[in-house]
Amino acid sequence: MQRTAIAISAALLAACNQQARQNQAPSNAPEPAAPSKEAATAPAKPAQLSEPKGPIDPKSVEAAGQIVQSFGALIEQHRLAEAAKLWGNSAAATTFVRGLPHDVHLEIGDLGETEGAAGSIYTTMPVTFYGDKYRRKADVILRRVNDVPGSTEAQRRWHIERIEWKKTA
């Protein structure tokens, strides 16, 4: 009788522990990877925007930050034509992305405040383009047109207006 009570108690305790683990993380959550030797010597991971808590307002500065993050991901994947589509001027975009080294990555800084000017809103995001033997800072200037009569849907979306290289000291 005592063995049966112990066995039932152990089974209930195991079931409670399993239920607690299931409540802590979703079942489709990936297992954390063990750090590799490369991770110990690799440069720091690029700063990324935090995960949104809900839908992002397409007019918000966070939506502008998502454009920069998408641009960085696309150039790292060598999907340069798609990266160029995130710009307002495709010719300037093509010229810019063709001038980047093949092993380029993008480290993203903090979002800037928005500024209004002549029916448009601008924001600037500092970034660092880097590779094995390459590191250069720049500012990504993003723009969207306010909801002014005659503006197109494309103009009312955030896009990269230009990227300005910072002077090296």
Short mmCIF file of C-alpha atoms in Angstrom, two decimals:
data_model
loop_
_atom_site.label_atom_id
_atom_site.label_comp_id
_atom_site.label_asym_id
_atom_site.label_seq_id
_atom_site.Cartn_x
_atom_site.Cartn_y
_atom_site.Cartn_z
CA MET A 1 0.00 0.00 0.00
CA GLN A 2 2.81 2.42 0.90
CA ARG A 3 4.66 1.58 -2.36
CA THR A 4 1.51 2.30 -4.36
CA ALA A 5 1.09 5.68 -2.61
CA ILE A 6 4.75 6.56 -3.33
CA ALA A 7 4.40 5.53 -6.98
CA ILE A 8 1.23 7.61 -7.41
CA SER A 9 2.87 10.59 -5.68
CA ALA A 10 5.92 10.32 -7.93
CA ALA A 11 3.73 10.10 -11.05
CA LEU A 12 1.70 13.15 -9.97
CA LEU A 13 4.87 15.12 -9.20
CA ALA A 14 6.34 14.24 -12.61
CA ALA A 15 3.11 15.30 -14.32
CA CYS A 16 3.10 18.62 -12.44
CA ASN A 17 6.73 19.28 -13.39
CA GLN A 18 5.98 18.46 -17.02
CA GLN A 19 2.96 20.79 -16.98
CA ALA A 20 5.06 23.58 -15.43
CA ARG A 21 7.71 23.18 -18.16
CA GLN A 22 5.04 23.33 -20.86
CA ASN A 23 3.65 26.55 -19.36
CA GLN A 24 7.09 28.19 -19.33
CA ALA A 25 7.81 28.00 -23.06
CA PRO A 26 5.76 27.25 -26.14
CA SER A 27 6.22 23.76 -27.52
CA ASN A 28 7.60 25.13 -30.80
CA ALA A 29 10.28 27.25 -29.11
CA PRO A 30 13.76 26.33 -30.31
CA GLU A 31 16.21 24.84 -27.87
CA PRO A 32 19.01 27.24 -26.97
CA ALA A 33 22.18 26.38 -28.84
CA ALA A 34 25.35 25.62 -26.94
CA PRO A 35 28.04 28.26 -27.53
CA SER A 36 30.58 27.19 -30.13
CA LYS A 37 34.29 27.89 -30.31
CA GLU A 38 33.59 30.35 -33.11
CA ALA A 39 31.12 32.26 -30.93
CA ALA A 40 33.82 32.90 -28.35
CA THR A 41 36.09 34.56 -30.93
CA ALA A 42 33.46 36.02 -33.26
CA PRO A 43 32.62 39.73 -33.21
CA ALA A 44 29.56 40.79 -31.29
CA LYS A 45 26.23 40.11 -32.97
CA PRO A 46 24.71 43.12 -34.68
CA ALA A 47 22.23 45.07 -32.63
CA GLN A 48 18.72 44.26 -33.72
CA LEU A 49 15.43 45.91 -33.01
CA SER A 50 13.49 44.38 -30.18
CA GLU A 51 10.55 42.18 -31.07
CA PRO A 52 7.39 44.23 -31.35
CA LYS A 53 4.72 43.63 -28.71
CA GLY A 54 2.02 43.77 -31.37
CA PRO A 55 1.40 45.11 -34.85
CA ILE A 56 3.69 47.95 -35.89
CA ASP A 57 2.00 51.12 -37.09
CA PRO A 58 3.36 51.60 -40.65
CA LYS A 59 3.68 55.34 -39.94
CA SER A 60 5.74 54.83 -36.76
CA VAL A 61 9.48 55.21 -36.35
CA GLU A 62 9.58 51.49 -35.46
CA ALA A 63 8.38 50.74 -39.01
CA ALA A 64 11.33 52.79 -40.30
CA GLY A 65 13.64 50.69 -38.14
CA GLN A 66 12.19 47.53 -39.65
CA ILE A 67 13.14 48.83 -43.11
CA VAL A 68 16.78 49.17 -42.02
CA GLN A 69 16.72 45.72 -40.44
CA SER A 70 15.28 44.23 -43.64
CA PHE A 71 17.89 46.06 -45.72
CA GLY A 72 20.68 44.60 -43.58
CA ALA A 73 19.29 41.07 -43.83
CA LEU A 74 18.92 41.32 -47.61
CA ILE A 75 22.46 42.59 -48.24
CA GLU A 76 23.89 39.88 -45.98
CA GLN A 77 22.02 37.33 -48.11
CA HIS A 78 23.32 39.01 -51.31
CA ARG A 79 19.74 39.78 -52.39
CA LEU A 80 20.82 43.20 -53.62
CA ALA A 81 17.96 43.81 -56.06
CA GLU A 82 15.45 43.29 -53.23
CA ALA A 83 17.51 45.47 -50.89
CA ALA A 84 17.48 48.25 -53.49
CA LYS A 85 13.66 48.19 -53.53
CA LEU A 86 13.68 49.53 -49.96
CA TRP A 87 15.06 52.82 -51.26
CA GLY A 88 13.09 55.69 -52.73
CA ASN A 89 15.60 56.05 -55.60
CA SER A 90 16.46 52.71 -57.21
CA ALA A 91 19.42 54.09 -59.20
CA ALA A 92 21.06 55.47 -56.03
CA ALA A 93 20.33 52.20 -54.25
CA THR A 94 21.89 50.09 -56.99
CA THR A 95 25.02 52.25 -57.01
CA PHE A 96 25.30 52.04 -53.22
CA VAL A 97 24.83 48.28 -52.84
CA ARG A 98 27.24 47.52 -55.71
CA GLY A 99 29.94 49.42 -53.83
CA LEU A 100 29.66 47.20 -50.75
CA PRO A 101 32.17 44.42 -50.10
CA HIS A 102 30.96 40.85 -50.67
CA ASP A 103 31.18 39.83 -46.98
CA VAL A 104 29.26 42.83 -45.63
CA HIS A 105 27.09 42.73 -42.51
CA LEU A 106 25.08 45.48 -40.88
CA GLU A 107 25.09 46.46 -37.22
CA ILE A 108 22.10 48.60 -36.37
CA GLY A 109 22.12 51.43 -33.84
CA ASP A 110 19.26 53.09 -31.98
CA LEU A 111 16.36 54.71 -33.77
CA GLY A 112 16.45 58.49 -33.96
CA GLU A 113 13.62 60.91 -33.38
CA THR A 114 11.41 61.93 -36.28
CA GLU A 115 11.64 65.34 -37.90
CA GLY A 116 9.07 66.93 -40.19
CA ALA A 117 9.86 68.95 -43.28
CA ALA A 118 7.64 70.09 -46.18
CA GLY A 119 5.06 67.31 -45.94
CA SER A 120 7.56 64.55 -45.15
CA ILE A 121 8.84 62.88 -42.02
CA TYR A 122 12.48 61.87 -41.65
CA THR A 123 14.41 59.78 -39.16
CA THR A 124 18.05 58.76 -38.98
CA MET A 125 19.46 55.46 -37.81
CA PRO A 126 23.20 54.99 -37.21
CA VAL A 127 24.63 51.77 -38.61
CA THR A 128 27.98 50.09 -39.07
CA PHE A 129 28.78 48.13 -42.20
CA TYR A 130 31.41 45.52 -41.40
CA GLY A 131 33.16 42.41 -42.66
CA ASP A 132 36.34 40.45 -41.99
CA LYS A 133 38.61 43.39 -42.80
CA TYR A 134 36.05 46.13 -43.15
CA ARG A 135 34.27 48.45 -40.72
CA ARG A 136 32.60 51.71 -41.67
CA LYS A 137 29.95 53.79 -39.91
CA ALA A 138 27.09 55.50 -41.67
CA ASP A 139 23.73 57.14 -41.08
CA VAL A 140 20.67 55.74 -42.81
CA ILE A 141 18.22 58.55 -43.51
CA LEU A 142 14.65 57.31 -43.91
CA ARG A 143 11.70 59.26 -45.24
CA ARG A 144 7.97 58.93 -45.65
CA VAL A 145 5.52 61.43 -47.08
CA ASN A 146 2.64 62.43 -44.84
CA ASP A 147 -0.87 61.74 -46.02
CA VAL A 148 -0.91 64.75 -48.33
CA PRO A 149 -3.26 64.96 -51.31
CA GLY A 150 -1.62 63.59 -54.44
CA SER A 151 0.94 61.43 -52.62
CA THR A 152 1.24 57.82 -53.69
CA GLU A 153 1.06 54.78 -51.45
CA ALA A 154 4.75 54.11 -52.12
CA GLN A 155 5.64 57.65 -51.01
CA ARG A 156 3.65 57.22 -47.79
CA ARG A 157 5.71 54.14 -46.79
CA TRP A 158 9.05 54.44 -45.04
CA HIS A 159 11.96 54.07 -47.43
CA ILE A 160 15.69 54.71 -47.40
CA GLU A 161 16.24 58.20 -48.73
CA ARG A 162 20.05 57.95 -48.63
CA ILE A 163 22.96 56.55 -46.67
CA GLU A 164 25.66 58.97 -45.59
CA TRP A 165 29.10 57.67 -44.69
CA LYS A 166 30.55 59.10 -41.49
CA LYS A 167 34.01 60.58 -41.64
CA THR A 168 36.68 58.33 -40.22
CA ALA A 169 38.87 59.83 -37.54
#
